[in-house]
Amino acid sequence: DQQVKQNSPSLSVQEGRISILNCDYTNSMFDYFLWYKKYPAEGPTFLISISSIKDKNEDGRFTVFLNKSAKHLSLHIVPSQPGDSAVYFCAASAGGDMRFGAGTRLTVKP
Amino acid sequence: DTGVSQDPRHKITKRGQNVTFRCDPISEHNRLYWYRQTLGQGPEFLTYFQNEAQLEKSRLLSDRFSAERPKGSFSTLEIQRTEQGDSAMYLCASSPPTVNTGELFFGEGSRLTVL
């Protein structure tokens, strides 16, 4: 049961431009949403999160937007840097249960 | 304590053999999770512990899979009678007792190849 979906397997952007990664979910019981970043041969690392009671959370170049009515969230990276190239996973949690999307591979070209 | 530690990092085994993976979480993290990741997919939830209690198991966790966390510290994941479809990266993660963000701290994973 895919409760968290990332429909774009890959995204390529130019350095300095904005990267927008999207995620949809189906379970209305999720109360926290997170983005993780993964480099090859490493485990995912936490990037940013947002509570279901908020619609925006910002941390430096990274901003997460949550649209509860649409069950949609997005991660904006601006400006994008080559070091941001990685696989980004969207995740959603309800209590102790966390589910992940399939990931979007972001490539930032110099 | 530098993070979540998993052992072994790589395991190659023949079909039908048993394998065991170990995870040492970050100290004082009371929650411990096991996930499985295959190529092109996100981590799939297998099971999680709060202290020594196994609170939830996924339907993905067949009878051949068993996880333990006997003293509420390290955990083991055993796969019996391995099948080729078990080939995957097995990820362990832990989280602290504080509620809210739900952030998980992942280890580097144990890659299983079943021949």
JSON list of C-alpha atoms in Angstrom, two decimals:
[
{"chain": "A", "resi": 1, "resn": "ASP", "atom": "CA", "xyz": [0.00, 0.00, 0.00]},
{"chain": "A", "resi": 2, "resn": "GLN", "atom": "CA", "xyz": [1.74, 3.11, -1.27]},
{"chain": "A", "resi": 3, "resn": "GLN", "atom": "CA", "xyz": [0.65, 5.75, 1.17]},
{"chain": "A", "resi": 4, "resn": "VAL", "atom": "CA", "xyz": [3.36, 8.18, 0.12]},
{"chain": "A", "resi": 5, "resn": "LYS", "atom": "CA", "xyz": [4.05, 8.81, -3.55]},
{"chain": "A", "resi": 6, "resn": "GLN", "atom": "CA", "xyz": [6.73, 10.65, -5.41]},
{"chain": "A", "resi": 7, "resn": "ASN", "atom": "CA", "xyz": [5.72, 10.58, -9.04]},
{"chain": "A", "resi": 8, "resn": "SER", "atom": "CA", "xyz": [8.87, 12.09, -10.50]},
{"chain": "A", "resi": 9, "resn": "PRO", "atom": "CA", "xyz": [11.78, 9.65, -10.40]},
{"chain": "A", "resi": 10, "resn": "SER", "atom": "CA", "xyz": [14.23, 12.31, -11.52]},
{"chain": "A", "resi": 11, "resn": "LEU", "atom": "CA", "xyz": [14.71, 16.06, -11.79]},
{"chain": "A", "resi": 12, "resn": "SER", "atom": "CA", "xyz": [17.49, 18.05, -13.40]},
{"chain": "A", "resi": 13, "resn": "VAL", "atom": "CA", "xyz": [18.05, 21.75, -12.76]},
{"chain": "A", "resi": 14, "resn": "GLN", "atom": "CA", "xyz": [20.72, 24.32, -13.42]},
{"chain": "A", "resi": 15, "resn": "GLU", "atom": "CA", "xyz": [22.88, 25.57, -10.59]},
{"chain": "A", "resi": 16, "resn": "GLY", "atom": "CA", "xyz": [21.40, 28.70, -9.02]},
{"chain": "A", "resi": 17, "resn": "ARG", "atom": "CA", "xyz": [17.85, 27.89, -10.10]},
{"chain": "A", "resi": 18, "resn": "ILE", "atom": "CA", "xyz": [15.03, 26.58, -7.93]},
{"chain": "A", "resi": 19, "resn": "SER", "atom": "CA", "xyz": [14.46, 22.84, -7.46]},
{"chain": "A", "resi": 20, "resn": "ILE", "atom": "CA", "xyz": [10.92, 21.76, -6.61]},
{"chain": "A", "resi": 21, "resn": "LEU", "atom": "CA", "xyz": [10.31, 18.20, -5.48]},
{"chain": "A", "resi": 22, "resn": "ASN", "atom": "CA", "xyz": [6.76, 16.98, -5.01]},
{"chain": "A", "resi": 23, "resn": "CYS", "atom": "CA", "xyz": [5.09, 14.37, -2.86]},
{"chain": "A", "resi": 24, "resn": "ASP", "atom": "CA", "xyz": [1.52, 13.15, -2.39]},
{"chain": "A", "resi": 25, "resn": "TYR", "atom": "CA", "xyz": [0.07, 11.10, 0.44]},
{"chain": "A", "resi": 26, "resn": "THR", "atom": "CA", "xyz": [-3.17, 9.28, 1.07]},
{"chain": "A", "resi": 27, "resn": "ASN", "atom": "CA", "xyz": [-3.37, 8.72, 4.82]},
{"chain": "A", "resi": 28, "resn": "SER", "atom": "CA", "xyz": [-5.00, 11.66, 6.61]},
{"chain": "A", "resi": 29, "resn": "MET", "atom": "CA", "xyz": [-3.67, 10.36, 9.94]},
{"chain": "A", "resi": 30, "resn": "PHE", "atom": "CA", "xyz": [-0.12, 11.41, 9.12]},
{"chain": "A", "resi": 31, "resn": "ASP", "atom": "CA", "xyz": [0.91, 14.20, 11.47]},
{"chain": "A", "resi": 32, "resn": "TYR", "atom": "CA", "xyz": [4.52, 14.84, 10.47]},
{"chain": "A", "resi": 33, "resn": "PHE", "atom": "CA", "xyz": [6.08, 15.07, 7.07]},
{"chain": "A", "resi": 34, "resn": "LEU", "atom": "CA", "xyz": [9.77, 14.89, 6.43]},
{"chain": "A", "resi": 35, "resn": "TRP", "atom": "CA", "xyz": [12.31, 15.06, 3.65]},
{"chain": "A", "resi": 36, "resn": "TYR", "atom": "CA", "xyz": [15.41, 12.92, 3.68]},
{"chain": "A", "resi": 37, "resn": "LYS", "atom": "CA", "xyz": [18.43, 13.16, 1.43]},
{"chain": "A", "resi": 38, "resn": "LYS", "atom": "CA", "xyz": [20.45, 10.14, 0.39]},
{"chain": "A", "resi": 39, "resn": "TYR", "atom": "CA", "xyz": [23.89, 9.91, -1.17]},
{"chain": "A", "resi": 40, "resn": "PRO", "atom": "CA", "xyz": [25.15, 6.62, -2.67]},
{"chain": "A", "resi": 41, "resn": "ALA", "atom": "CA", "xyz": [26.41, 4.07, -0.14]},
{"chain": "A", "resi": 42, "resn": "GLU", "atom": "CA", "xyz": [24.97, 6.04, 2.76]},
{"chain": "A", "resi": 43, "resn": "GLY", "atom": "CA", "xyz": [21.76, 5.83, 4.74]},
{"chain": "A", "resi": 44, "resn": "PRO", "atom": "CA", "xyz": [19.17, 8.58, 4.34]},
{"chain": "A", "resi": 45, "resn": "THR", "atom": "CA", "xyz": [19.81, 11.71, 6.37]},
{"chain": "A", "resi": 46, "resn": "PHE", "atom": "CA", "xyz": [17.14, 14.01, 7.69]},
{"chain": "A", "resi": 47, "resn": "LEU", "atom": "CA", "xyz": [16.77, 17.33, 5.88]},
{"chain": "A", "resi": 48, "resn": "ILE", "atom": "CA", "xyz": [13.65, 19.16, 7.02]},
{"chain": "A", "resi": 49, "resn": "SER", "atom": "CA", "xyz": [10.24, 18.42, 8.48]},
{"chain": "A", "resi": 50, "resn": "ILE", "atom": "CA", "xyz": [6.85, 20.01, 8.92]},
{"chain": "A", "resi": 51, "resn": "SER", "atom": "CA", "xyz": [4.02, 19.39, 11.34]},
{"chain": "A", "resi": 52, "resn": "SER", "atom": "CA", "xyz": [0.53, 18.87, 9.98]},
{"chain": "A", "resi": 53, "resn": "ILE", "atom": "CA", "xyz": [-0.58, 22.02, 11.82]},
{"chain": "A", "resi": 54, "resn": "LYS", "atom": "CA", "xyz": [1.68, 24.20, 9.69]},
{"chain": "A", "resi": 55, "resn": "ASP", "atom": "CA", "xyz": [1.74, 24.94, 6.00]},
{"chain": "A", "resi": 56, "resn": "LYS", "atom": "CA", "xyz": [5.34, 26.10, 5.62]},
{"chain": "A", "resi": 57, "resn": "ASN", "atom": "CA", "xyz": [8.70, 25.50, 7.24]},
{"chain": "A", "resi": 58, "resn": "GLU", "atom": "CA", "xyz": [11.91, 27.12, 6.14]},
{"chain": "A", "resi": 59, "resn": "ASP", "atom": "CA", "xyz": [15.53, 26.26, 6.89]},
{"chain": "A", "resi": 60, "resn": "GLY", "atom": "CA", "xyz": [18.10, 28.19, 4.94]},
{"chain": "A", "resi": 61, "resn": "ARG", "atom": "CA", "xyz": [17.84, 27.27, 1.27]},
{"chain": "A", "resi": 62, "resn": "PHE", "atom": "CA", "xyz": [15.22, 24.60, 1.98]},
{"chain": "A", "resi": 63, "resn": "THR", "atom": "CA", "xyz": [11.50, 25.23, 2.36]},
{"chain": "A", "resi": 64, "resn": "VAL", "atom": "CA", "xyz": [8.78, 22.64, 2.73]},
{"chain": "A", "resi": 65, "resn": "PHE", "atom": "CA", "xyz": [5.18, 23.48, 1.89]},
{"chain": "A", "resi": 66, "resn": "LEU", "atom": "CA", "xyz": [2.21, 21.42, 3.04]},
{"chain": "A", "resi": 67, "resn": "ASN", "atom": "CA", "xyz": [-1.25, 21.50, 1.47]},
{"chain": "A", "resi": 68, "resn": "LYS", "atom": "CA", "xyz": [-3.40, 19.30, 3.67]},
{"chain": "A", "resi": 69, "resn": "SER", "atom": "CA", "xyz": [-6.56, 19.64, 1.63]},
{"chain": "A", "resi": 70, "resn": "ALA", "atom": "CA", "xyz": [-4.71, 18.34, -1.42]},
{"chain": "A", "resi": 71, "resn": "LYS", "atom": "CA", "xyz": [-2.62, 15.88, 0.62]},
{"chain": "A", "resi": 72, "resn": "HIS", "atom": "CA", "xyz": [0.43, 17.29, -1.08]},
{"chain": "A", "resi": 73, "resn": "LEU", "atom": "CA", "xyz": [3.78, 18.57, 0.03]},
{"chain": "A", "resi": 74, "resn": "SER", "atom": "CA", "xyz": [6.74, 20.00, -1.79]},
{"chain": "A", "resi": 75, "resn": "LEU", "atom": "CA", "xyz": [10.36, 20.78, -1.10]},
{"chain": "A", "resi": 76, "resn": "HIS", "atom": "CA", "xyz": [11.87, 23.91, -2.59]},
{"chain": "A", "resi": 77, "resn": "ILE", "atom": "CA", "xyz": [15.62, 24.35, -2.80]},
{"chain": "A", "resi": 78, "resn": "VAL", "atom": "CA", "xyz": [16.81, 27.77, -3.79]},
{"chain": "A", "resi": 79, "resn": "PRO", "atom": "CA", "xyz": [19.37, 28.43, -5.02]},
{"chain": "A", "resi": 80, "resn": "SER", "atom": "CA", "xyz": [20.25, 24.88, -6.04]},
{"chain": "A", "resi": 81, "resn": "GLN", "atom": "CA", "xyz": [23.88, 23.84, -5.76]},
{"chain": "A", "resi": 82, "resn": "PRO", "atom": "CA", "xyz": [25.75, 20.90, -7.34]},
{"chain": "A", "resi": 83, "resn": "GLY", "atom": "CA", "xyz": [26.23, 19.43, -3.84]},
{"chain": "A", "resi": 84, "resn": "ASP", "atom": "CA", "xyz": [22.47, 19.10, -3.59]},
{"chain": "A", "resi": 85, "resn": "SER", "atom": "CA", "xyz": [22.59, 16.32, -6.18]},
{"chain": "A", "resi": 86, "resn": "ALA", "atom": "CA", "xyz": [21.21, 13.25, -4.38]},
{"chain": "A", "resi": 87, "resn": "VAL", "atom": "CA", "xyz": [18.07, 11.17, -4.03]},
{"chain": "A", "resi": 88, "resn": "TYR", "atom": "CA", "xyz": [15.38, 12.90, -1.98]},
{"chain": "A", "resi": 89, "resn": "PHE", "atom": "CA", "xyz": [12.79, 10.87, -0.11]},
{"chain": "A", "resi": 90, "resn": "CYS", "atom": "CA", "xyz": [9.53, 12.22, 1.15]},
{"chain": "A", "resi": 91, "resn": "ALA", "atom": "CA", "xyz": [8.29, 10.58, 4.35]},
{"chain": "A", "resi": 92, "resn": "ALA", "atom": "CA", "xyz": [5.20, 10.81, 6.52]},
{"chain": "A", "resi": 93, "resn": "SER", "atom": "CA", "xyz": [4.65, 9.60, 10.04]},
{"chain": "A", "resi": 94, "resn": "ALA", "atom": "CA", "xyz": [1.74, 8.80, 12.30]},
{"chain": "A", "resi": 95, "resn": "GLY", "atom": "CA", "xyz": [2.85, 7.90, 15.80]},
{"chain": "A", "resi": 96, "resn": "GLY", "atom": "CA", "xyz": [5.81, 5.57, 15.45]},
{"chain": "A", "resi": 97, "resn": "ASP", "atom": "CA", "xyz": [5.02, 4.52, 11.92]},
{"chain": "A", "resi": 98, "resn": "MET", "atom": "CA", "xyz": [6.92, 6.25, 9.10]},
{"chain": "A", "resi": 99, "resn": "ARG", "atom": "CA", "xyz": [6.36, 5.62, 5.39]},
{"chain": "A", "resi": 100, "resn": "PHE", "atom": "CA", "xyz": [8.57, 6.71, 2.54]},
{"chain": "A", "resi": 101, "resn": "GLY", "atom": "CA", "xyz": [8.06, 7.60, -1.09]},
{"chain": "A", "resi": 102, "resn": "ALA", "atom": "CA", "xyz": [10.13, 6.00, -3.83]},
{"chain": "A", "resi": 103, "resn": "GLY", "atom": "CA", "xyz": [12.45, 8.99, -4.09]},
{"chain": "A", "resi": 104, "resn": "THR", "atom": "CA", "xyz": [13.36, 11.63, -6.65]},
{"chain": "A", "resi": 105, "resn": "ARG", "atom": "CA", "xyz": [16.89, 11.81, -8.00]},
{"chain": "A", "resi": 106, "resn": "LEU", "atom": "CA", "xyz": [17.92, 15.46, -8.19]},
{"chain": "A", "resi": 107, "resn": "THR", "atom": "CA", "xyz": [20.79, 16.46, -10.44]},
{"chain": "A", "resi": 108, "resn": "VAL", "atom": "CA", "xyz": [22.05, 20.02, -10.22]},
{"chain": "A", "resi": 109, "resn": "LYS", "atom": "CA", "xyz": [24.19, 20.92, -13.20]},
{"chain": "A", "resi": 110, "resn": "PRO", "atom": "CA", "xyz": [27.00, 23.47, -12.85]},
{"chain": "B", "resi": 1, "resn": "ASP", "atom": "CA", "xyz": [28.65, 7.66, 19.94]},
{"chain": "B", "resi": 2, "resn": "THR", "atom": "CA", "xyz": [28.91, 8.47, 16.27]},
{"chain": "B", "resi": 3, "resn": "GLY", "atom": "CA", "xyz": [25.59, 7.22, 15.02]},
{"chain": "B", "resi": 4, "resn": "VAL", "atom": "CA", "xyz": [23.64, 4.12, 14.13]},
{"chain": "B", "resi": 5, "resn": "SER", "atom": "CA", "xyz": [25.92, 1.20, 13.41]},
{"chain": "B", "resi": 6, "resn": "GLN", "atom": "CA", "xyz": [25.01, -1.82, 11.29]},
{"chain": "B", "resi": 7, "resn": "ASP", "atom": "CA", "xyz": [26.89, -5.05, 10.81]},
{"chain": "B", "resi": 8, "resn": "PRO", "atom": "CA", "xyz": [27.76, -6.59, 8.45]},
{"chain": "B", "resi": 9, "resn": "ARG", "atom": "CA", "xyz": [27.74, -3.95, 5.72]},
{"chain": "B", "resi": 10, "resn": "HIS", "atom": "CA", "xyz": [27.61, -6.59, 3.01]},
{"chain": "B", "resi": 11, "resn": "LYS", "atom": "CA", "xyz": [26.47, -10.20, 3.07]},
{"chain": "B", "resi": 12, "resn": "ILE", "atom": "CA", "xyz": [26.46, -12.66, 0.20]},
{"chain": "B", "resi": 13, "resn": "THR", "atom": "CA", "xyz": [24.73, -15.94, 0.85]},
{"chain": "B", "resi": 14, "resn": "LYS", "atom": "CA", "xyz": [23.30, -18.90, -0.98]},
{"chain": "B", "resi": 15, "resn": "ARG", "atom": "CA", "xyz": [19.59, -19.44, -1.23]},
{"chain": "B", "resi": 16, "resn": "GLY", "atom": "CA", "xyz": [18.26, -21.38, 1.72]},
{"chain": "B", "resi": 17, "resn": "GLN", "atom": "CA", "xyz": [20.85, -20.15, 4.21]},
{"chain": "B", "resi": 18, "resn": "ASN", "atom": "CA", "xyz": [20.04, -18.09, 7.29]},
{"chain": "B", "resi": 19, "resn": "VAL", "atom": "CA", "xyz": [21.46, -14.62, 7.81]},
{"chain": "B", "resi": 20, "resn": "THR", "atom": "CA", "xyz": [21.47, -12.25, 10.76]},
{"chain": "B", "resi": 21, "resn": "PHE", "atom": "CA", "xyz": [22.02, -8.51, 10.80]},
{"chain": "B", "resi": 22, "resn": "ARG", "atom": "CA", "xyz": [22.83, -6.44, 13.84]},
{"chain": "B", "resi": 23, "resn": "CYS", "atom": "CA", "xyz": [21.98, -2.83, 14.56]},
{"chain": "B", "resi": 24, "resn": "ASP", "atom": "CA", "xyz": [23.37, -0.66, 17.35]},
{"chain": "B", "resi": 25, "resn": "PRO", "atom": "CA", "xyz": [21.28, 2.48, 17.70]},
{"chain": "B", "resi": 26, "resn": "ILE", "atom": "CA", "xyz": [22.35, 5.84, 19.03]},
{"chain": "B", "resi": 27, "resn": "SER", "atom": "CA", "xyz": [22.62, 5.71, 22.81]},
{"chain": "B", "resi": 28, "resn": "GLU", "atom": "CA", "xyz": [19.42, 6.58, 24.64]},
{"chain": "B", "resi": 29, "resn": "HIS", "atom": "CA", "xyz": [17.32, 6.31, 21.51]},
{"chain": "B", "resi": 30, "resn": "ASN", "atom": "CA", "xyz": [14.42, 4.20, 22.66]},
{"chain": "B", "resi": 31, "resn": "ARG", "atom": "CA", "xyz": [12.88, 3.61, 19.24]},
{"chain": "B", "resi": 32, "resn": "LEU", "atom": "CA", "xyz": [14.51, 1.35, 16.69]},
{"chain": "B", "resi": 33, "resn": "TYR", "atom": "CA", "xyz": [13.27, 0.64, 13.19]},
{"chain": "B", "resi": 34, "resn": "TRP", "atom": "CA", "xyz": [14.08, -1.81, 10.41]},
{"chain": "B", "resi": 35, "resn": "TYR", "atom": "CA", "xyz": [13.45, -0.93, 6.80]},
{"chain": "B", "resi": 36, "resn": "ARG", "atom": "CA", "xyz": [14.18, -2.71, 3.53]},
{"chain": "B", "resi": 37, "resn": "GLN", "atom": "CA", "xyz": [15.15, -0.88, 0.38]},
{"chain": "B", "resi": 38, "resn": "THR", "atom": "CA", "xyz": [15.35, -2.28, -3.13]},
{"chain": "B", "resi": 39, "resn": "LEU", "atom": "CA", "xyz": [16.68, -0.56, -6.21]},
{"chain": "B", "resi": 40, "resn": "GLY", "atom": "CA", "xyz": [14.58, 2.39, -7.29]},
{"chain": "B", "resi": 41, "resn": "GLN", "atom": "CA", "xyz": [12.34, 2.24, -4.26]},
{"chain": "B", "resi": 42, "resn": "GLY", "atom": "CA", "xyz": [12.12, 4.08, -1.00]},
{"chain": "B", "resi": 43, "resn": "PRO", "atom": "CA", "xyz": [12.68, 2.38, 2.33]},
{"chain": "B", "resi": 44, "resn": "GLU", "atom": "CA", "xyz": [9.87, -0.06, 3.13]},
{"chain": "B", "resi": 45, "resn": "PHE", "atom": "CA", "xyz": [8.87, -0.35, 6.75]},
{"chain": "B", "resi": 46, "resn": "LEU", "atom": "CA", "xyz": [9.46, -3.78, 8.31]},
{"chain": "B", "resi": 47, "resn": "THR", "atom": "CA", "xyz": [9.13, -3.36, 12.05]},
{"chain": "B", "resi": 48, "resn": "TYR", "atom": "CA", "xyz": [9.84, -1.09, 14.98]},
{"chain": "B", "resi": 49, "resn": "PHE", "atom": "CA", "xyz": [10.63, -1.35, 18.66]},
{"chain": "B", "resi": 50, "resn": "GLN", "atom": "CA", "xyz": [10.06, 0.96, 21.55]},
{"chain": "B", "resi": 51, "resn": "ASN", "atom": "CA", "xyz": [12.62, -0.16, 24.08]},
{"chain": "B", "resi": 52, "resn": "GLU", "atom": "CA", "xyz": [12.43, -3.98, 23.99]},
{"chain": "B", "resi": 53, "resn": "ALA", "atom": "CA", "xyz": [8.82, -4.15, 22.85]},
{"chain": "B", "resi": 54, "resn": "GLN", "atom": "CA", "xyz": [8.11, -4.83, 19.18]},
{"chain": "B", "resi": 55, "resn": "LEU", "atom": "CA", "xyz": [5.17, -2.54, 18.56]},
{"chain": "B", "resi": 56, "resn": "GLU", "atom": "CA", "xyz": [4.44, -3.05, 14.89]},
{"chain": "B", "resi": 57, "resn": "LYS", "atom": "CA", "xyz": [5.29, -5.49, 12.13]},
{"chain": "B", "resi": 58, "resn": "SER", "atom": "CA", "xyz": [4.66, -5.00, 8.44]},
{"chain": "B", "resi": 59, "resn": "ARG", "atom": "CA", "xyz": [2.92, -7.59, 6.32]},
{"chain": "B", "resi": 60, "resn": "LEU", "atom": "CA", "xyz": [6.21, -7.65, 4.41]},
{"chain": "B", "resi": 61, "resn": "LEU", "atom": "CA", "xyz": [7.74, -9.40, 7.41]},
{"chain": "B", "resi": 62, "resn": "SER", "atom": "CA", "xyz": [6.97, -13.01, 6.58]},
{"chain": "B", "resi": 63, "resn": "ASP", "atom": "CA", "xyz": [7.40, -15.90, 8.98]},
{"chain": "B", "resi": 64, "resn": "ARG", "atom": "CA", "xyz": [10.98, -16.26, 7.76]},
{"chain": "B", "resi": 65, "resn": "PHE", "atom": "CA", "xyz": [11.85, -12.87, 9.23]},
{"chain": "B", "resi": 66, "resn": "SER", "atom": "CA", "xyz": [12.28, -12.26, 12.93]},
{"chain": "B", "resi": 67, "resn": "ALA", "atom": "CA", "xyz": [13.56, -9.24, 14.78]},
{"chain": "B", "resi": 68, "resn": "GLU", "atom": "CA", "xyz": [14.55, -8.90, 18.39]},
{"chain": "B", "resi": 69, "resn": "ARG", "atom": "CA", "xyz": [15.72, -6.22, 20.73]},
{"chain": "B", "resi": 70, "resn": "PRO", "atom": "CA", "xyz": [16.20, -8.20, 23.94]},
{"chain": "B", "resi": 71, "resn": "LYS", "atom": "CA", "xyz": [17.57, -5.52, 26.24]},
{"chain": "B", "resi": 72, "resn": "GLY", "atom": "CA", "xyz": [16.20, -2.46, 24.56]},
{"chain": "B", "resi": 73, "resn": "SER", "atom": "CA", "xyz": [19.60, -1.57, 23.11]},
{"chain": "B", "resi": 74, "resn": "PHE", "atom": "CA", "xyz": [20.92, -3.36, 20.01]},
{"chain": "B", "resi": 75, "resn": "SER", "atom": "CA", "xyz": [18.63, -5.27, 17.67]},
{"chain": "B", "resi": 76, "resn": "THR", "atom": "CA", "xyz": [19.00, -8.25, 15.36]},
{"chain": "B", "resi": 77, "resn": "LEU", "atom": "CA", "xyz": [17.10, -9.06, 12.20]},
{"chain": "B", "resi": 78, "resn": "GLU", "atom": "CA", "xyz": [17.24, -12.71, 11.15]},
{"chain": "B", "resi": 79, "resn": "ILE", "atom": "CA", "xyz": [16.13, -14.05, 7.79]},
{"chain": "B", "resi": 80, "resn": "GLN", "atom": "CA", "xyz": [15.70, -17.81, 7.63]},
{"chain": "B", "resi": 81, "resn": "ARG", "atom": "CA", "xyz": [15.81, -19.89, 4.44]},
{"chain": "B", "resi": 82, "resn": "THR", "atom": "CA", "xyz": [16.76, -16.90, 2.33]},
{"chain": "B", "resi": 83, "resn": "GLU", "atom": "CA", "xyz": [15.29, -16.45, -1.12]},
{"chain": "B", "resi": 84, "resn": "GLN", "atom": "CA", "xyz": [16.59, -14.43, -4.04]},
{"chain": "B", "resi": 85, "resn": "GLY", "atom": "CA", "xyz": [13.79, -11.94, -3.50]},
{"chain": "B", "resi": 86, "resn": "ASP", "atom": "CA", "xyz": [15.28, -11.11, -0.11]},
{"chain": "B", "resi": 87, "resn": "SER", "atom": "CA", "xyz": [18.20, -9.40, -1.82]},
{"chain": "B", "resi": 88, "resn": "ALA", "atom": "CA", "xyz": [18.01, -5.79, -0.71]},
{"chain": "B", "resi": 89, "resn": "MET", "atom": "CA", "xyz": [19.53, -3.15, 1.53]},
{"chain": "B", "resi": 90, "resn": "TYR", "atom": "CA", "xyz": [18.37, -3.55, 5.11]},
{"chain": "B", "resi": 91, "resn": "LEU", "atom": "CA", "xyz": [18.34, -0.24, 6.92]},
{"chain": "B", "resi": 92, "resn": "CYS", "atom": "CA", "xyz": [18.18, 0.32, 10.64]},
{"chain": "B", "resi": 93, "resn": "ALA", "atom": "CA", "xyz": [17.17, 3.63, 12.17]},
{"chain": "B", "resi": 94, "resn": "SER", "atom": "CA", "xyz": [16.66, 4.96, 15.66]},
{"chain": "B", "resi": 95, "resn": "SER", "atom": "CA", "xyz": [14.92, 7.93, 17.20]},
{"chain": "B", "resi": 96, "resn": "PRO", "atom": "CA", "xyz": [14.98, 9.58, 20.61]},
{"chain": "B", "resi": 97, "resn": "PRO", "atom": "CA", "xyz": [12.22, 9.47, 23.21]},
{"chain": "B", "resi": 98, "resn": "THR", "atom": "CA", "xyz": [11.05, 13.00, 22.45]},
{"chain": "B", "resi": 99, "resn": "VAL", "atom": "CA", "xyz": [7.90, 13.09, 20.40]},
{"chain": "B", "resi": 100, "resn": "ASN", "atom": "CA", "xyz": [7.10, 15.46, 17.57]},
{"chain": "B", "resi": 101, "resn": "THR", "atom": "CA", "xyz": [9.36, 15.60, 14.59]},
{"chain": "B", "resi": 102, "resn": "GLY", "atom": "CA", "xyz": [9.56, 11.90, 13.96]},
{"chain": "B", "resi": 103, "resn": "GLU", "atom": "CA", "xyz": [13.09, 12.31, 12.62]},
{"chain": "B", "resi": 104, "resn": "LEU", "atom": "CA", "xyz": [14.89, 9.02, 12.18]},
{"chain": "B", "resi": 105, "resn": "PHE", "atom": "CA", "xyz": [18.63, 8.56, 12.28]},
{"chain": "B", "resi": 106, "resn": "PHE", "atom": "CA", "xyz": [19.67, 5.90, 9.78]},
{"chain": "B", "resi": 107, "resn": "GLY", "atom": "CA", "xyz": [22.64, 3.61, 9.68]},
{"chain": "B", "resi": 108, "resn": "GLU", "atom": "CA", "xyz": [24.50, 2.94, 6.45]},
{"chain": "B", "resi": 109, "resn": "GLY", "atom": "CA", "xyz": [22.64, -0.28, 5.87]},
{"chain": "B", "resi": 110, "resn": "SER", "atom": "CA", "xyz": [23.44, -3.95, 5.40]},
{"chain": "B", "resi": 111, "resn": "ARG", "atom": "CA", "xyz": [23.32, -5.09, 1.80]},
{"chain": "B", "resi": 112, "resn": "LEU", "atom": "CA", "xyz": [22.17, -8.67, 1.30]},
{"chain": "B", "resi": 113, "resn": "THR", "atom": "CA", "xyz": [22.76, -10.59, -1.90]},
{"chain": "B", "resi": 114, "resn": "VAL", "atom": "CA", "xyz": [21.16, -14.02, -2.16]},
{"chain": "B", "resi": 115, "resn": "LEU", "atom": "CA", "xyz": [22.61, -16.17, -4.94]}
]
